[in-house]
Amino acid sequence: AQKVTQAQTEISVVEKEDVTLDCVYETRDTTYYLFWYKQPPSGELVFLIRRNSFDEQNEISGRYSWNFQKSTSSFNFTITASQVVDSAVYFCALGMNRDDKIIFGKGTRLHILP
Amino acid sequence: NAGVTQTPKFRILKIGQSMTLQCTQDMNHNYMYWYRQDPGMGLKLIYYSVGAGITDKGEVPNGYNVSRSTTEDFPLRLELAAPSQTSVYFCASSYGGGENIQYFGAGTRLSVL
């Protein structure tokens, strides 16, 4: 069965600290896709990144970086030098090209304290 | 760049009333989805569609109906509203299935009192 686990329900850090959001997935497929979405207090879900199972290179985009490790079935998200605007709920998701849907984790609520 | 548009943004219903949540996308996406998000919770899939004329149930379809007569529109119908349907409803669309990015609308916040 396919599954996405975001074990951290809620995290609070002080501004400028680094923070890592964990995502562990389960699938028996060899081809799959991993996603991260951000849901700020305004409510709309915003796509951040998609990574396929054949590309284990880490990705960096500004203060955001993603660490994909197939050996541990993890796709963790790190925010460096966090800012108050990073406060949001972050969702990790898993999709397979044989499926019509993607599977979302339950989300991690991140509070960046000024 | 309209993307996925949902109307209305807010609605209050009385128990037993019915309503339709509208969703329109202008990206020519084949796949469309309806999710609900209860307060402080994650997303639950209600219904989805892989193309005009084709719909299928998600994990929480009871109390809802959908139709897909055009590629652009995917309305969600609530019949006989109940307090348990108080939630935020999101519509999303994508080019294809699980390998594709889903793009979300801004959501409809529904209260059933």
PDB file of C-alpha atoms in Angstrom:
ATOM      1  CA  ALA A   1       0.000   0.000   0.000  1.00  0.00           C
ATOM      2  CA  GLN A   2       1.098   3.545  -0.668  1.00  0.00           C
ATOM      3  CA  LYS A   3       1.476   5.876   2.256  1.00  0.00           C
ATOM      4  CA  VAL A   4       2.989   9.218   3.236  1.00  0.00           C
ATOM      5  CA  THR A   5       3.944   9.930   6.824  1.00  0.00           C
ATOM      6  CA  GLN A   6       4.711  13.359   8.189  1.00  0.00           C
ATOM      7  CA  ALA A   7       5.432  12.529  11.790  1.00  0.00           C
ATOM      8  CA  GLN A   8       5.878  16.144  12.895  1.00  0.00           C
ATOM      9  CA  THR A   9       2.413  17.538  13.486  1.00  0.00           C
ATOM     10  CA  GLU A  10       3.581  20.975  14.566  1.00  0.00           C
ATOM     11  CA  ILE A  11       6.961  22.693  14.817  1.00  0.00           C
ATOM     12  CA  SER A  12       7.896  26.068  16.254  1.00  0.00           C
ATOM     13  CA  VAL A  13      11.252  27.716  15.681  1.00  0.00           C
ATOM     14  CA  VAL A  14      12.601  31.193  16.188  1.00  0.00           C
ATOM     15  CA  GLU A  15      13.184  33.296  13.114  1.00  0.00           C
ATOM     16  CA  LYS A  16      16.534  32.760  11.381  1.00  0.00           C
ATOM     17  CA  GLU A  17      16.848  29.207  12.660  1.00  0.00           C
ATOM     18  CA  ASP A  18      17.073  26.337  10.182  1.00  0.00           C
ATOM     19  CA  VAL A  19      14.244  23.807  10.240  1.00  0.00           C
ATOM     20  CA  THR A  20      13.736  20.432   8.573  1.00  0.00           C
ATOM     21  CA  LEU A  21      10.352  18.930   7.815  1.00  0.00           C
ATOM     22  CA  ASP A  22      10.347  15.156   7.552  1.00  0.00           C
ATOM     23  CA  CYS A  23       8.511  13.086   4.968  1.00  0.00           C
ATOM     24  CA  VAL A  24       8.624   9.301   4.781  1.00  0.00           C
ATOM     25  CA  TYR A  25       6.830   7.444   2.027  1.00  0.00           C
ATOM     26  CA  GLU A  26       5.897   3.857   1.255  1.00  0.00           C
ATOM     27  CA  THR A  27       5.424   2.366  -2.192  1.00  0.00           C
ATOM     28  CA  ARG A  28       6.393  -0.791  -4.032  1.00  0.00           C
ATOM     29  CA  ASP A  29       6.473   1.003  -7.369  1.00  0.00           C
ATOM     30  CA  THR A  30       9.886   1.721  -8.839  1.00  0.00           C
ATOM     31  CA  THR A  31       8.601   4.789 -10.663  1.00  0.00           C
ATOM     32  CA  TYR A  32       6.985   7.378  -8.454  1.00  0.00           C
ATOM     33  CA  TYR A  33       6.868  11.100  -7.819  1.00  0.00           C
ATOM     34  CA  LEU A  34       7.185  13.119  -4.653  1.00  0.00           C
ATOM     35  CA  PHE A  35       5.764  16.573  -4.074  1.00  0.00           C
ATOM     36  CA  TRP A  36       5.807  19.320  -1.494  1.00  0.00           C
ATOM     37  CA  TYR A  37       3.043  21.901  -1.149  1.00  0.00           C
ATOM     38  CA  LYS A  38       2.794  24.952   1.081  1.00  0.00           C
ATOM     39  CA  GLN A  39      -0.475  26.176   2.603  1.00  0.00           C
ATOM     40  CA  PRO A  40       0.021  29.654   4.102  1.00  0.00           C
ATOM     41  CA  PRO A  41      -2.528  31.179   6.493  1.00  0.00           C
ATOM     42  CA  SER A  42      -4.411  32.563   3.491  1.00  0.00           C
ATOM     43  CA  GLY A  43      -5.415  28.945   2.776  1.00  0.00           C
ATOM     44  CA  GLU A  44      -4.449  28.287  -0.828  1.00  0.00           C
ATOM     45  CA  LEU A  45      -2.173  25.332  -1.552  1.00  0.00           C
ATOM     46  CA  VAL A  46       0.941  26.284  -3.446  1.00  0.00           C
ATOM     47  CA  PHE A  47       3.103  23.775  -5.289  1.00  0.00           C
ATOM     48  CA  LEU A  48       6.773  23.859  -4.282  1.00  0.00           C
ATOM     49  CA  ILE A  49       8.568  20.934  -5.895  1.00  0.00           C
ATOM     50  CA  ARG A  50       8.178  17.647  -7.722  1.00  0.00           C
ATOM     51  CA  ARG A  51      10.868  14.971  -7.803  1.00  0.00           C
ATOM     52  CA  ASN A  52      10.795  11.640  -9.638  1.00  0.00           C
ATOM     53  CA  SER A  53      12.172   8.427  -8.198  1.00  0.00           C
ATOM     54  CA  PHE A  54      15.084   8.285 -10.614  1.00  0.00           C
ATOM     55  CA  ASP A  55      16.520  11.629  -9.629  1.00  0.00           C
ATOM     56  CA  GLU A  56      18.127  11.533  -6.196  1.00  0.00           C
ATOM     57  CA  GLN A  57      19.993  14.783  -6.573  1.00  0.00           C
ATOM     58  CA  ASN A  58      19.272  17.254  -3.843  1.00  0.00           C
ATOM     59  CA  GLU A  59      17.470  20.387  -4.912  1.00  0.00           C
ATOM     60  CA  ILE A  60      18.089  23.895  -3.680  1.00  0.00           C
ATOM     61  CA  SER A  61      15.919  26.903  -4.367  1.00  0.00           C
ATOM     62  CA  GLY A  62      16.952  29.960  -2.413  1.00  0.00           C
ATOM     63  CA  ARG A  63      16.471  29.201   1.270  1.00  0.00           C
ATOM     64  CA  TYR A  64      14.628  25.962   0.475  1.00  0.00           C
ATOM     65  CA  SER A  65      16.310  22.627  -0.062  1.00  0.00           C
ATOM     66  CA  TRP A  66      15.100  19.086  -0.460  1.00  0.00           C
ATOM     67  CA  ASN A  67      16.924  15.875   0.423  1.00  0.00           C
ATOM     68  CA  PHE A  68      15.660  12.771  -1.371  1.00  0.00           C
ATOM     69  CA  GLN A  69      17.007   9.462  -0.060  1.00  0.00           C
ATOM     70  CA  LYS A  70      15.603   6.267  -1.549  1.00  0.00           C
ATOM     71  CA  SER A  71      17.532   4.155   0.949  1.00  0.00           C
ATOM     72  CA  THR A  72      15.416   5.558   3.776  1.00  0.00           C
ATOM     73  CA  SER A  73      12.312   6.366   1.672  1.00  0.00           C
ATOM     74  CA  SER A  74      12.496   9.968   2.736  1.00  0.00           C
ATOM     75  CA  PHE A  75      12.045  13.311   1.027  1.00  0.00           C
ATOM     76  CA  ASN A  76      12.851  15.911   3.643  1.00  0.00           C
ATOM     77  CA  PHE A  77      12.454  19.656   3.272  1.00  0.00           C
ATOM     78  CA  THR A  78      14.804  22.152   4.916  1.00  0.00           C
ATOM     79  CA  ILE A  79      14.262  25.872   5.274  1.00  0.00           C
ATOM     80  CA  THR A  80      17.453  27.766   5.987  1.00  0.00           C
ATOM     81  CA  ALA A  81      17.394  31.033   7.920  1.00  0.00           C
ATOM     82  CA  SER A  82      13.640  30.792   8.426  1.00  0.00           C
ATOM     83  CA  GLN A  83      11.431  33.840   8.155  1.00  0.00           C
ATOM     84  CA  VAL A  84       8.003  34.627   9.574  1.00  0.00           C
ATOM     85  CA  VAL A  85       6.566  34.350   6.054  1.00  0.00           C
ATOM     86  CA  ASP A  86       7.527  30.676   6.066  1.00  0.00           C
ATOM     87  CA  SER A  87       4.837  30.031   8.666  1.00  0.00           C
ATOM     88  CA  ALA A  88       2.428  27.627   6.983  1.00  0.00           C
ATOM     89  CA  VAL A  89       1.252  24.064   6.790  1.00  0.00           C
ATOM     90  CA  TYR A  90       3.484  21.980   4.546  1.00  0.00           C
ATOM     91  CA  PHE A  91       2.239  18.861   2.818  1.00  0.00           C
ATOM     92  CA  CYS A  92       4.301  16.081   1.323  1.00  0.00           C
ATOM     93  CA  ALA A  93       2.647  13.903  -1.329  1.00  0.00           C
ATOM     94  CA  LEU A  94       3.311  10.751  -3.356  1.00  0.00           C
ATOM     95  CA  GLY A  95       2.093   9.916  -6.854  1.00  0.00           C
ATOM     96  CA  MET A  96       2.484   7.011  -9.245  1.00  0.00           C
ATOM     97  CA  ASN A  97       2.000   7.253 -12.988  1.00  0.00           C
ATOM     98  CA  ARG A  98      -0.258   4.173 -12.896  1.00  0.00           C
ATOM     99  CA  ASP A  99      -2.619   5.990 -10.515  1.00  0.00           C
ATOM    100  CA  ASP A 100      -5.106   8.789 -11.106  1.00  0.00           C
ATOM    101  CA  LYS A 101      -4.504  10.381  -7.705  1.00  0.00           C
ATOM    102  CA  ILE A 102      -1.733  11.516  -5.424  1.00  0.00           C
ATOM    103  CA  ILE A 103      -1.535  10.654  -1.744  1.00  0.00           C
ATOM    104  CA  PHE A 104      -1.051  13.497   0.693  1.00  0.00           C
ATOM    105  CA  GLY A 105       0.526  13.311   4.107  1.00  0.00           C
ATOM    106  CA  LYS A 106      -1.353  14.883   7.001  1.00  0.00           C
ATOM    107  CA  GLY A 107       0.850  17.976   6.918  1.00  0.00           C
ATOM    108  CA  THR A 108       3.232  19.721   9.311  1.00  0.00           C
ATOM    109  CA  ARG A 109       2.232  23.069  10.761  1.00  0.00           C
ATOM    110  CA  LEU A 110       5.288  25.313  10.983  1.00  0.00           C
ATOM    111  CA  HIS A 111       5.361  28.372  13.214  1.00  0.00           C
ATOM    112  CA  ILE A 112       8.214  30.826  12.768  1.00  0.00           C
ATOM    113  CA  LEU A 113       8.393  33.026  15.842  1.00  0.00           C
ATOM    114  CA  PRO A 114       9.732  36.584  15.505  1.00  0.00           C
TER     115      PRO A 114
ATOM    116  CA  ASN B   1      -3.590  33.574 -15.473  1.00  0.00           C
ATOM    117  CA  ALA B   2      -6.832  32.475 -13.801  1.00  0.00           C
ATOM    118  CA  GLY B   3      -5.816  28.829 -13.208  1.00  0.00           C
ATOM    119  CA  VAL B   4      -8.397  27.099 -11.002  1.00  0.00           C
ATOM    120  CA  THR B   5     -11.312  29.277  -9.920  1.00  0.00           C
ATOM    121  CA  GLN B   6     -13.725  28.316  -7.170  1.00  0.00           C
ATOM    122  CA  THR B   7     -16.969  30.031  -6.265  1.00  0.00           C
ATOM    123  CA  PRO B   8     -18.259  31.002  -3.803  1.00  0.00           C
ATOM    124  CA  LYS B   9     -15.415  31.750  -1.385  1.00  0.00           C
ATOM    125  CA  PHE B  10     -17.653  31.539   1.681  1.00  0.00           C
ATOM    126  CA  ARG B  11     -21.091  30.119   2.314  1.00  0.00           C
ATOM    127  CA  ILE B  12     -23.307  29.398   5.284  1.00  0.00           C
ATOM    128  CA  LEU B  13     -25.972  26.750   4.850  1.00  0.00           C
ATOM    129  CA  LYS B  14     -28.754  25.588   7.086  1.00  0.00           C
ATOM    130  CA  ILE B  15     -29.087  21.895   7.828  1.00  0.00           C
ATOM    131  CA  GLY B  16     -30.936  20.191   4.989  1.00  0.00           C
ATOM    132  CA  GLN B  17     -30.215  22.836   2.362  1.00  0.00           C
ATOM    133  CA  SER B  18     -28.445  22.007  -0.868  1.00  0.00           C
ATOM    134  CA  MET B  19     -25.848  23.875  -2.852  1.00  0.00           C
ATOM    135  CA  THR B  20     -23.359  23.545  -5.663  1.00  0.00           C
ATOM    136  CA  LEU B  21     -19.728  24.502  -5.361  1.00  0.00           C
ATOM    137  CA  GLN B  22     -18.368  25.660  -8.670  1.00  0.00           C
ATOM    138  CA  CYS B  23     -14.914  24.893 -10.033  1.00  0.00           C
ATOM    139  CA  THR B  24     -13.509  26.029 -13.369  1.00  0.00           C
ATOM    140  CA  GLN B  25     -10.031  25.664 -14.804  1.00  0.00           C
ATOM    141  CA  ASP B  26      -8.581  27.298 -17.887  1.00  0.00           C
ATOM    142  CA  MET B  27      -5.465  25.153 -18.274  1.00  0.00           C
ATOM    143  CA  ASN B  28      -7.118  22.489 -20.441  1.00  0.00           C
ATOM    144  CA  HIS B  29      -6.362  19.882 -17.799  1.00  0.00           C
ATOM    145  CA  ASN B  30      -8.038  16.514 -18.132  1.00  0.00           C
ATOM    146  CA  TYR B  31      -7.946  15.603 -14.455  1.00  0.00           C
ATOM    147  CA  MET B  32      -9.892  17.405 -11.771  1.00  0.00           C
ATOM    148  CA  TYR B  33     -10.317  16.731  -8.066  1.00  0.00           C
ATOM    149  CA  TRP B  34     -12.401  17.772  -5.087  1.00  0.00           C
ATOM    150  CA  TYR B  35     -10.899  17.670  -1.597  1.00  0.00           C
ATOM    151  CA  ARG B  36     -12.175  18.685   1.790  1.00  0.00           C
ATOM    152  CA  GLN B  37     -10.017  19.937   4.621  1.00  0.00           C
ATOM    153  CA  ASP B  38     -11.458  19.920   8.110  1.00  0.00           C
ATOM    154  CA  PRO B  39     -10.026  22.389  10.650  1.00  0.00           C
ATOM    155  CA  GLY B  40      -6.432  21.528  11.509  1.00  0.00           C
ATOM    156  CA  MET B  41      -6.521  18.425   9.364  1.00  0.00           C
ATOM    157  CA  GLY B  42      -5.155  17.198   6.060  1.00  0.00           C
ATOM    158  CA  LEU B  43      -6.825  16.778   2.699  1.00  0.00           C
ATOM    159  CA  LYS B  44      -9.400  14.108   1.968  1.00  0.00           C
ATOM    160  CA  LEU B  45     -10.358  13.274  -1.603  1.00  0.00           C
ATOM    161  CA  ILE B  46     -14.102  13.426  -2.263  1.00  0.00           C
ATOM    162  CA  TYR B  47     -14.421  12.825  -6.004  1.00  0.00           C
ATOM    163  CA  TYR B  48     -12.249  13.090  -9.058  1.00  0.00           C
ATOM    164  CA  SER B  49     -12.556  13.052 -12.811  1.00  0.00           C
ATOM    165  CA  VAL B  50     -10.122  11.964 -15.504  1.00  0.00           C
ATOM    166  CA  GLY B  51     -12.016  13.625 -18.320  1.00  0.00           C
ATOM    167  CA  ALA B  52     -15.369  14.959 -19.446  1.00  0.00           C
ATOM    168  CA  GLY B  53     -18.111  12.455 -18.701  1.00  0.00           C
ATOM    169  CA  ILE B  54     -15.969  10.376 -16.319  1.00  0.00           C
ATOM    170  CA  THR B  55     -16.083  10.650 -12.543  1.00  0.00           C
ATOM    171  CA  ASP B  56     -15.036   8.412  -9.688  1.00  0.00           C
ATOM    172  CA  LYS B  57     -15.302   8.313  -5.919  1.00  0.00           C
ATOM    173  CA  GLY B  58     -12.529   9.252  -3.564  1.00  0.00           C
ATOM    174  CA  GLU B  59     -12.262   8.290   0.082  1.00  0.00           C
ATOM    175  CA  VAL B  60     -15.179  10.416   1.415  1.00  0.00           C
ATOM    176  CA  PRO B  61     -17.890  10.630  -1.298  1.00  0.00           C
ATOM    177  CA  ASN B  62     -21.000  10.217   0.881  1.00  0.00           C
ATOM    178  CA  GLY B  63     -23.277  13.220   0.826  1.00  0.00           C
ATOM    179  CA  TYR B  64     -21.796  14.634  -2.376  1.00  0.00           C
ATOM    180  CA  ASN B  65     -22.339  14.352  -6.094  1.00  0.00           C
ATOM    181  CA  VAL B  66     -20.335  15.540  -9.086  1.00  0.00           C
ATOM    182  CA  SER B  67     -20.660  15.852 -12.814  1.00  0.00           C
ATOM    183  CA  ARG B  68     -18.177  16.652 -15.563  1.00  0.00           C
ATOM    184  CA  SER B  69     -19.895  17.752 -18.747  1.00  0.00           C
ATOM    185  CA  THR B  70     -16.987  19.876 -19.999  1.00  0.00           C
ATOM    186  CA  THR B  71     -13.217  19.814 -19.620  1.00  0.00           C
ATOM    187  CA  GLU B  72     -13.286  23.159 -17.821  1.00  0.00           C
ATOM    188  CA  ASP B  73     -15.976  22.639 -15.180  1.00  0.00           C
ATOM    189  CA  PHE B  74     -16.273  20.225 -12.280  1.00  0.00           C
ATOM    190  CA  PRO B  75     -19.098  21.242  -9.914  1.00  0.00           C
ATOM    191  CA  LEU B  76     -19.602  19.586  -6.526  1.00  0.00           C
ATOM    192  CA  ARG B  77     -23.162  19.191  -5.308  1.00  0.00           C
ATOM    193  CA  LEU B  78     -24.082  18.923  -1.638  1.00  0.00           C
ATOM    194  CA  GLU B  79     -27.511  17.461  -1.043  1.00  0.00           C
ATOM    195  CA  LEU B  80     -29.194  17.771   2.370  1.00  0.00           C
ATOM    196  CA  ALA B  81     -26.306  19.560   4.068  1.00  0.00           C
ATOM    197  CA  ALA B  82     -25.242  18.305   7.491  1.00  0.00           C
ATOM    198  CA  PRO B  83     -22.997  19.891  10.155  1.00  0.00           C
ATOM    199  CA  SER B  84     -20.385  17.212   9.391  1.00  0.00           C
ATOM    200  CA  GLN B  85     -19.938  18.834   5.991  1.00  0.00           C
ATOM    201  CA  THR B  86     -18.605  22.017   7.557  1.00  0.00           C
ATOM    202  CA  SER B  87     -15.180  22.257   5.988  1.00  0.00           C
ATOM    203  CA  VAL B  88     -12.993  24.018   3.461  1.00  0.00           C
ATOM    204  CA  TYR B  89     -13.387  22.586  -0.014  1.00  0.00           C
ATOM    205  CA  PHE B  90     -10.598  22.664  -2.550  1.00  0.00           C
ATOM    206  CA  CYS B  91     -10.772  21.968  -6.227  1.00  0.00           C
ATOM    207  CA  ALA B  92      -7.617  20.987  -8.092  1.00  0.00           C
ATOM    208  CA  SER B  93      -6.672  20.122 -11.631  1.00  0.00           C
ATOM    209  CA  SER B  94      -3.755  18.438 -13.337  1.00  0.00           C
ATOM    210  CA  TYR B  95      -2.605  17.502 -16.799  1.00  0.00           C
ATOM    211  CA  GLY B  96      -2.684  13.805 -15.965  1.00  0.00           C
ATOM    212  CA  GLY B  97      -2.594  11.326 -13.110  1.00  0.00           C
ATOM    213  CA  GLY B  98      -0.319  10.688 -10.154  1.00  0.00           C
ATOM    214  CA  GLU B  99       2.871  11.855 -11.800  1.00  0.00           C
ATOM    215  CA  ASN B 100       1.538  15.338 -12.448  1.00  0.00           C
ATOM    216  CA  ILE B 101       1.420  18.494 -10.398  1.00  0.00           C
ATOM    217  CA  GLN B 102      -2.007  19.374  -9.067  1.00  0.00           C
ATOM    218  CA  TYR B 103      -2.950  23.051  -9.121  1.00  0.00           C
ATOM    219  CA  PHE B 104      -5.391  24.196  -6.500  1.00  0.00           C
ATOM    220  CA  GLY B 105      -8.116  26.779  -6.308  1.00  0.00           C
ATOM    221  CA  ALA B 106      -8.392  29.201  -3.395  1.00  0.00           C
ATOM    222  CA  GLY B 107     -11.007  27.102  -1.629  1.00  0.00           C
ATOM    223  CA  THR B 108     -14.604  27.471  -0.501  1.00  0.00           C
ATOM    224  CA  ARG B 109     -15.214  27.784   3.227  1.00  0.00           C
ATOM    225  CA  LEU B 110     -18.561  26.190   4.059  1.00  0.00           C
ATOM    226  CA  SER B 111     -20.375  26.236   7.373  1.00  0.00           C
ATOM    227  CA  VAL B 112     -23.504  24.172   7.952  1.00  0.00           C
ATOM    228  CA  LEU B 113     -25.511  25.371  10.925  1.00  0.00           C
TER     229      LEU B 113
END
